[in-house]
């Protein structure tokens, strides 16, 4: 049982970037509207410190969450706010996802240094991104381009773009919208050619499983539609053992009482992209996603994943 007292502020753990703080403020505002008091606690993660290597080389997506999760397990914070796409597929046993805010736009935005769209870039131009998914999809669309690692928060990447480190980069439109800078996008990429990362555009609130106060508070701010979509996409990831070493994309949509998912797995060079769809009852969202991932894994075969591990 949690030792948190209802009279004390809910301590919200977050990374310190402008986007992370904006998302934490959104959760704080929702909790305050539900009658809670809040306090934001900034925690620096390993992923924020190491910016010269791809995540796949230094430990994967957990580098953005492990220190925050440790703080929660130690009782220094009561909940954590994450971009849902940054969460590892399997959470620590003591923790769970308590709530999701309403999902933002799921699409990727392309930002060309000179205002170009992706199709406008000259052959051999450099596109900067640390995402293997984005690299694979860029290479599928434009095999004549070069992809280099570009890491850092949104402002860091935009600054590096202005400095000429690359001719273009890709960012989640959701983040640009939350920062109020969507106008920097020179092209919004459609999901039929640039399927987003699983859970892109969703904000997740992670809590301890035994914290009754946070369980109750999260029930008041949870967006049920977003939760179902994210659980389907995370189910898809789980079946594929999704990590930062595997170019995987997935997007679930709700159609009446059903949930539909489209997912893909790609080779890093973008030459092979295998897609799949799944459909089932909304109440079985996680299972629908998992089944689609299982079928895709069976189709492509285990050898497909060997170069990615």
Short mmCIF file of C-alpha atoms in Angstrom, two decimals:
data_model
loop_
_atom_site.label_atom_id
_atom_site.label_comp_id
_atom_site.label_asym_id
_atom_site.label_seq_id
_atom_site.Cartn_x
_atom_site.Cartn_y
_atom_site.Cartn_z
CA UNK A 1 0.00 0.00 0.00
CA UNK A 2 1.25 3.48 -0.82
CA UNK A 3 2.36 5.77 1.96
CA UNK A 4 1.33 8.87 -0.02
CA UNK A 5 -1.11 11.07 1.92
CA UNK A 6 -3.98 12.71 0.09
CA UNK A 7 -3.05 16.11 1.58
CA UNK A 8 0.42 16.04 0.04
CA UNK A 9 1.10 17.06 -3.57
CA UNK A 10 1.39 14.31 -6.18
CA UNK A 11 5.05 14.40 -7.19
CA UNK A 12 5.28 14.06 -10.98
CA UNK A 13 8.62 12.87 -12.36
CA UNK A 14 9.71 13.99 -15.80
CA UNK A 15 12.71 14.68 -18.00
CA UNK A 16 13.76 18.31 -18.18
CA UNK A 17 13.38 19.14 -21.88
CA UNK A 18 10.85 21.76 -22.91
CA UNK A 19 8.65 19.09 -24.47
CA UNK A 20 8.83 16.79 -21.44
CA UNK A 21 7.99 19.71 -19.15
CA UNK A 22 5.07 20.73 -21.38
CA UNK A 23 3.71 17.19 -21.19
CA UNK A 24 4.18 17.04 -17.41
CA UNK A 25 2.33 20.36 -17.13
CA UNK A 26 -0.55 18.85 -19.11
CA UNK A 27 -0.80 15.94 -16.69
CA UNK A 28 -0.49 18.28 -13.70
CA UNK A 29 -3.32 20.44 -15.06
CA UNK A 30 -5.54 17.39 -15.56
CA UNK A 31 -4.86 16.15 -12.02
CA UNK A 32 -5.47 19.60 -10.57
CA UNK A 33 -8.79 19.78 -12.40
CA UNK A 34 -9.63 16.47 -10.69
CA UNK A 35 -8.95 18.08 -7.32
CA UNK A 36 -5.35 17.04 -6.69
CA UNK A 37 -2.35 19.21 -5.89
CA UNK A 38 0.84 18.50 -7.80
CA UNK A 39 4.58 19.11 -7.83
CA UNK A 40 6.89 18.51 -10.80
CA UNK A 41 10.26 16.84 -10.16
CA UNK A 42 12.83 16.99 -12.96
CA UNK A 43 15.07 13.94 -13.38
CA UNK A 44 17.98 13.77 -15.83
CA UNK A 45 18.20 10.44 -17.64
CA UNK A 46 21.11 8.68 -19.29
CA UNK A 47 19.41 9.20 -22.64
CA UNK A 48 19.57 12.95 -22.06
CA UNK A 49 23.29 12.83 -21.28
CA UNK A 50 24.62 10.65 -24.11
CA UNK A 51 23.87 12.31 -27.43
CA UNK A 52 26.64 11.12 -29.74
CA UNK A 53 25.48 7.54 -30.29
CA UNK A 54 22.24 5.84 -31.36
CA UNK A 55 20.09 4.43 -28.57
CA UNK A 56 20.51 0.94 -29.99
CA UNK A 57 24.21 1.08 -29.10
CA UNK A 58 23.81 2.30 -25.52
CA UNK A 59 20.85 0.40 -24.15
CA UNK A 60 17.66 1.26 -26.02
CA UNK A 61 14.54 3.20 -25.07
CA UNK A 62 14.92 2.47 -21.36
CA UNK A 63 17.66 5.08 -21.16
CA UNK A 64 14.92 7.73 -21.10
CA UNK A 65 12.95 6.04 -18.32
CA UNK A 66 15.13 3.97 -15.97
CA UNK A 67 16.19 6.79 -13.65
CA UNK A 68 12.63 8.08 -13.44
CA UNK A 69 11.29 4.59 -12.71
CA UNK A 70 13.98 4.12 -10.05
CA UNK A 71 12.88 7.35 -8.38
CA UNK A 72 9.31 6.07 -8.31
CA UNK A 73 10.29 2.69 -6.89
CA UNK A 74 12.32 4.48 -4.19
CA UNK A 75 9.35 6.69 -3.28
CA UNK A 76 10.95 9.97 -4.38
CA UNK A 77 8.16 10.61 -6.89
CA UNK A 78 4.59 9.33 -7.12
CA UNK A 79 4.15 9.04 -10.88
CA UNK A 80 6.05 9.62 -14.10
CA UNK A 81 5.03 11.28 -17.35
CA UNK A 82 6.46 9.84 -20.56
CA UNK A 83 6.03 10.07 -24.28
CA UNK A 84 4.40 6.66 -24.59
CA UNK A 85 6.58 5.72 -27.57
CA UNK A 86 9.69 6.00 -25.34
CA UNK A 87 8.54 3.29 -22.93
CA UNK A 88 10.04 -0.16 -23.04
CA UNK A 89 7.67 -2.94 -23.99
CA UNK A 90 8.00 -4.63 -20.60
CA UNK A 91 7.77 -2.40 -17.51
CA UNK A 92 9.21 -3.17 -14.07
CA UNK A 93 6.86 -5.59 -12.28
CA UNK A 94 5.95 -3.06 -9.59
CA UNK A 95 4.88 -0.40 -12.10
CA UNK A 96 2.00 0.00 -14.53
CA UNK A 97 0.52 2.55 -16.95
CA UNK A 98 -2.26 4.28 -15.05
CA UNK A 99 -3.54 6.79 -17.57
CA UNK A 100 -3.18 8.27 -21.05
CA UNK A 101 -4.07 11.80 -22.05
CA UNK A 102 -6.04 12.29 -25.30
CA UNK A 103 -3.76 11.45 -28.21
CA UNK A 104 -2.24 14.19 -30.37
CA UNK A 105 -1.61 13.97 -34.12
CA UNK A 106 0.28 10.71 -34.76
CA UNK A 107 2.10 11.77 -37.93
CA UNK A 108 5.77 12.52 -38.56
CA UNK A 109 6.79 15.99 -39.68
CA UNK A 110 9.66 16.61 -42.09
CA UNK A 111 11.67 19.79 -41.63
CA UNK A 112 13.82 20.82 -44.57
CA UNK A 113 16.62 23.27 -43.79
CA UNK A 114 15.81 25.40 -46.82
CA UNK A 115 12.07 24.77 -46.68
CA UNK A 116 12.19 21.63 -48.84
CA UNK A 117 9.93 18.63 -48.71
CA UNK A 118 11.54 15.18 -48.55
CA UNK A 119 11.06 14.73 -52.31
CA UNK A 120 12.83 18.04 -52.98
CA UNK A 121 16.17 17.08 -51.41
CA UNK A 122 19.10 16.71 -53.80
CA UNK A 123 20.54 13.19 -54.29
CA UNK A 124 23.07 12.45 -51.58
CA UNK A 125 21.59 14.98 -49.16
CA UNK A 126 21.83 14.10 -45.47
CA UNK A 127 18.72 13.47 -43.39
CA UNK A 128 19.44 13.50 -39.67
CA UNK A 129 17.49 11.15 -37.39
CA UNK A 130 18.32 8.67 -34.63
CA UNK A 131 15.20 6.59 -35.30
CA UNK A 132 15.82 3.35 -37.19
CA UNK A 133 12.15 3.39 -38.22
CA UNK A 134 12.48 6.84 -39.77
CA UNK A 135 15.79 5.93 -41.38
CA UNK A 136 14.28 2.82 -42.98
CA UNK A 137 11.22 4.70 -44.26
CA UNK A 138 13.33 7.57 -45.61
CA UNK A 139 15.53 5.05 -47.43
CA UNK A 140 12.46 3.29 -48.82
CA UNK A 141 11.15 6.59 -50.19
CA UNK A 142 14.52 8.05 -51.23
CA UNK A 143 17.28 5.41 -51.43
CA UNK A 144 19.58 8.09 -52.87
CA UNK A 145 19.67 10.02 -49.58
CA UNK A 146 22.08 9.54 -46.69
CA UNK A 147 20.85 9.10 -43.12
CA UNK A 148 23.07 10.23 -40.24
CA UNK A 149 22.48 10.05 -36.50
CA UNK A 150 20.93 13.22 -35.07
CA UNK A 151 19.98 13.09 -31.39
CA UNK A 152 18.95 15.57 -28.72
CA UNK A 153 15.75 17.29 -27.73
CA UNK A 154 13.58 19.10 -30.26
CA UNK A 155 15.36 22.43 -29.87
CA UNK A 156 18.81 20.82 -30.14
CA UNK A 157 17.88 19.04 -33.35
CA UNK A 158 16.36 22.13 -34.90
CA UNK A 159 19.48 24.12 -34.00
CA UNK A 160 21.75 21.49 -35.57
CA UNK A 161 19.59 21.57 -38.68
CA UNK A 162 19.97 25.35 -38.92
CA UNK A 163 23.73 24.96 -38.50
CA UNK A 164 23.84 22.74 -41.57
CA UNK A 165 24.61 19.43 -39.88
CA UNK A 166 21.98 17.95 -42.22
CA UNK A 167 19.57 19.09 -44.91
CA UNK A 168 16.48 17.73 -43.24
CA UNK A 169 15.18 15.94 -40.16
CA UNK A 170 11.99 14.30 -38.93
CA UNK A 171 10.14 14.96 -35.69
CA UNK A 172 6.81 13.88 -34.25
CA UNK A 173 4.15 16.41 -35.19
CA UNK A 174 2.62 15.87 -31.75
CA UNK A 175 5.68 17.32 -30.05
CA UNK A 176 5.78 20.32 -32.37
CA UNK A 177 2.10 20.97 -31.67
CA UNK A 178 2.60 20.75 -27.91
CA UNK A 179 5.50 23.21 -28.13
CA UNK A 180 3.49 25.56 -30.33
CA UNK A 181 6.03 25.40 -33.18
CA UNK A 182 4.26 23.29 -35.80
CA UNK A 183 5.05 25.97 -38.37
CA UNK A 184 8.66 24.70 -38.60
CA UNK A 185 7.38 21.61 -40.44
CA UNK A 186 7.84 21.85 -44.19
CA UNK A 187 5.87 18.65 -44.85
CA UNK A 188 3.48 16.48 -42.86
CA UNK A 189 4.12 12.87 -43.84
CA UNK A 190 1.02 10.71 -44.41
CA UNK A 191 0.66 7.54 -42.35
CA UNK A 192 0.17 5.36 -45.44
CA UNK A 193 3.80 5.98 -46.45
CA UNK A 194 5.30 6.92 -43.07
CA UNK A 195 3.64 4.72 -40.49
CA UNK A 196 4.38 6.21 -37.06
CA UNK A 197 6.15 4.66 -34.11
CA UNK A 198 3.91 2.60 -31.88
CA UNK A 199 2.22 4.90 -29.33
CA UNK A 200 3.47 8.08 -31.06
CA UNK A 201 1.50 11.14 -29.99
CA UNK A 202 0.36 9.64 -26.68
CA UNK A 203 1.33 10.79 -23.18
CA UNK A 204 1.47 8.01 -20.58
CA UNK A 205 1.32 8.31 -16.80
CA UNK A 206 3.27 5.53 -15.07
CA UNK A 207 2.44 4.68 -11.46
CA UNK A 208 3.16 2.08 -8.78
CA UNK A 209 0.72 -0.81 -8.83
CA UNK A 210 0.06 -0.48 -5.08
CA UNK A 211 -0.63 3.27 -5.00
CA UNK A 212 -4.37 3.54 -4.39
CA UNK A 213 -4.39 7.34 -4.56
CA UNK A 214 -2.72 7.42 -7.96
CA UNK A 215 -4.86 4.57 -9.28
CA UNK A 216 -7.97 6.56 -8.40
CA UNK A 217 -6.56 9.84 -9.71
CA UNK A 218 -5.55 8.26 -13.01
CA UNK A 219 -9.04 6.88 -13.52
CA UNK A 220 -10.33 10.46 -13.56
CA UNK A 221 -7.92 11.68 -16.28
CA UNK A 222 -7.56 8.59 -18.49
CA UNK A 223 -8.69 8.83 -22.11
CA UNK A 224 -10.17 5.41 -22.87
CA UNK A 225 -9.79 5.62 -26.66
CA UNK A 226 -6.10 6.52 -26.43
CA UNK A 227 -5.53 3.75 -23.92
CA UNK A 228 -7.05 1.13 -26.24
CA UNK A 229 -5.02 2.32 -29.23
CA UNK A 230 -1.76 2.37 -27.28
CA UNK A 231 -2.37 -1.04 -25.75
CA UNK A 232 -2.97 -2.50 -29.22
CA UNK A 233 0.24 -0.96 -30.53
CA UNK A 234 2.25 -2.04 -27.48
CA UNK A 235 0.81 -5.54 -27.93
CA UNK A 236 2.09 -5.48 -31.51
CA UNK A 237 5.54 -4.44 -30.24
CA UNK A 238 5.55 -7.14 -27.59
CA UNK A 239 4.97 -9.88 -30.17
CA UNK A 240 7.88 -8.58 -32.24
CA UNK A 241 10.14 -8.03 -29.24
CA UNK A 242 10.28 -4.41 -30.34
CA UNK A 243 13.33 -2.41 -29.36
CA UNK A 244 15.45 0.41 -30.70
CA UNK A 245 17.35 -2.21 -32.74
CA UNK A 246 14.32 -3.06 -34.87
CA UNK A 247 12.58 -0.75 -37.35
CA UNK A 248 8.95 -1.29 -36.34
CA UNK A 249 5.90 0.91 -36.85
CA UNK A 250 2.29 0.50 -35.87
CA UNK A 251 -0.93 2.46 -35.75
CA UNK A 252 -4.29 1.45 -34.28
CA UNK A 253 -7.59 3.14 -35.04
CA UNK A 254 -11.01 2.67 -33.50
CA UNK A 255 -13.94 1.87 -35.77
CA UNK A 256 -17.15 1.58 -33.78
CA UNK A 257 -16.76 -1.32 -31.36
CA UNK A 258 -13.71 -2.67 -33.23
CA UNK A 259 -10.06 -1.78 -33.21
CA UNK A 260 -7.97 -1.94 -36.39
CA UNK A 261 -4.19 -2.04 -36.46
CA UNK A 262 -1.69 -1.61 -39.28
CA UNK A 263 1.90 -2.54 -38.53
CA UNK A 264 5.17 -3.08 -40.30
CA UNK A 265 8.70 -4.27 -39.81
CA UNK A 266 11.52 -3.14 -42.07
CA UNK A 267 15.10 -3.91 -42.85
CA UNK A 268 17.34 -1.02 -41.76
CA UNK A 269 18.12 -0.13 -45.38
CA UNK A 270 14.41 0.11 -46.20
CA UNK A 271 14.71 -2.37 -49.04
CA UNK A 272 12.33 -4.83 -47.41
CA UNK A 273 9.19 -3.63 -45.67
CA UNK A 274 6.57 -6.14 -44.55
CA UNK A 275 3.16 -4.87 -43.49
CA UNK A 276 0.19 -6.50 -41.79
CA UNK A 277 -3.25 -5.55 -40.54
CA UNK A 278 -5.43 -6.86 -37.76
CA UNK A 279 -8.95 -6.28 -36.48
CA UNK A 280 -10.89 -7.33 -33.43
CA UNK A 281 -13.08 -6.24 -30.54
CA UNK A 282 -12.13 -2.98 -28.86
CA UNK A 283 -12.19 -4.74 -25.51
CA UNK A 284 -9.43 -7.07 -26.76
CA UNK A 285 -7.13 -4.28 -28.00
CA UNK A 286 -3.85 -5.63 -26.61
CA UNK A 287 -4.60 -9.11 -27.93
CA UNK A 288 -5.50 -7.77 -31.37
CA UNK A 289 -2.15 -6.01 -31.59
CA UNK A 290 -0.25 -9.00 -30.25
CA UNK A 291 -1.91 -11.34 -32.75
CA UNK A 292 -0.98 -9.05 -35.66
CA UNK A 293 2.62 -8.95 -34.46
CA UNK A 294 2.73 -12.71 -34.00
CA UNK A 295 1.43 -13.30 -37.53
CA UNK A 296 3.92 -10.84 -38.98
CA UNK A 297 6.79 -12.45 -37.11
CA UNK A 298 5.76 -15.87 -38.40
CA UNK A 299 5.54 -14.54 -41.96
CA UNK A 300 8.96 -12.88 -42.11
CA UNK A 301 10.72 -15.62 -40.14
CA UNK A 302 13.23 -15.40 -37.32
CA UNK A 303 16.15 -14.86 -39.69
CA UNK A 304 14.69 -11.49 -40.65
CA UNK A 305 15.42 -10.23 -37.14
CA UNK A 306 18.95 -11.61 -36.83
CA UNK A 307 20.76 -8.65 -38.44
CA UNK A 308 18.74 -6.28 -36.25
CA UNK A 309 19.74 -7.80 -32.92
#
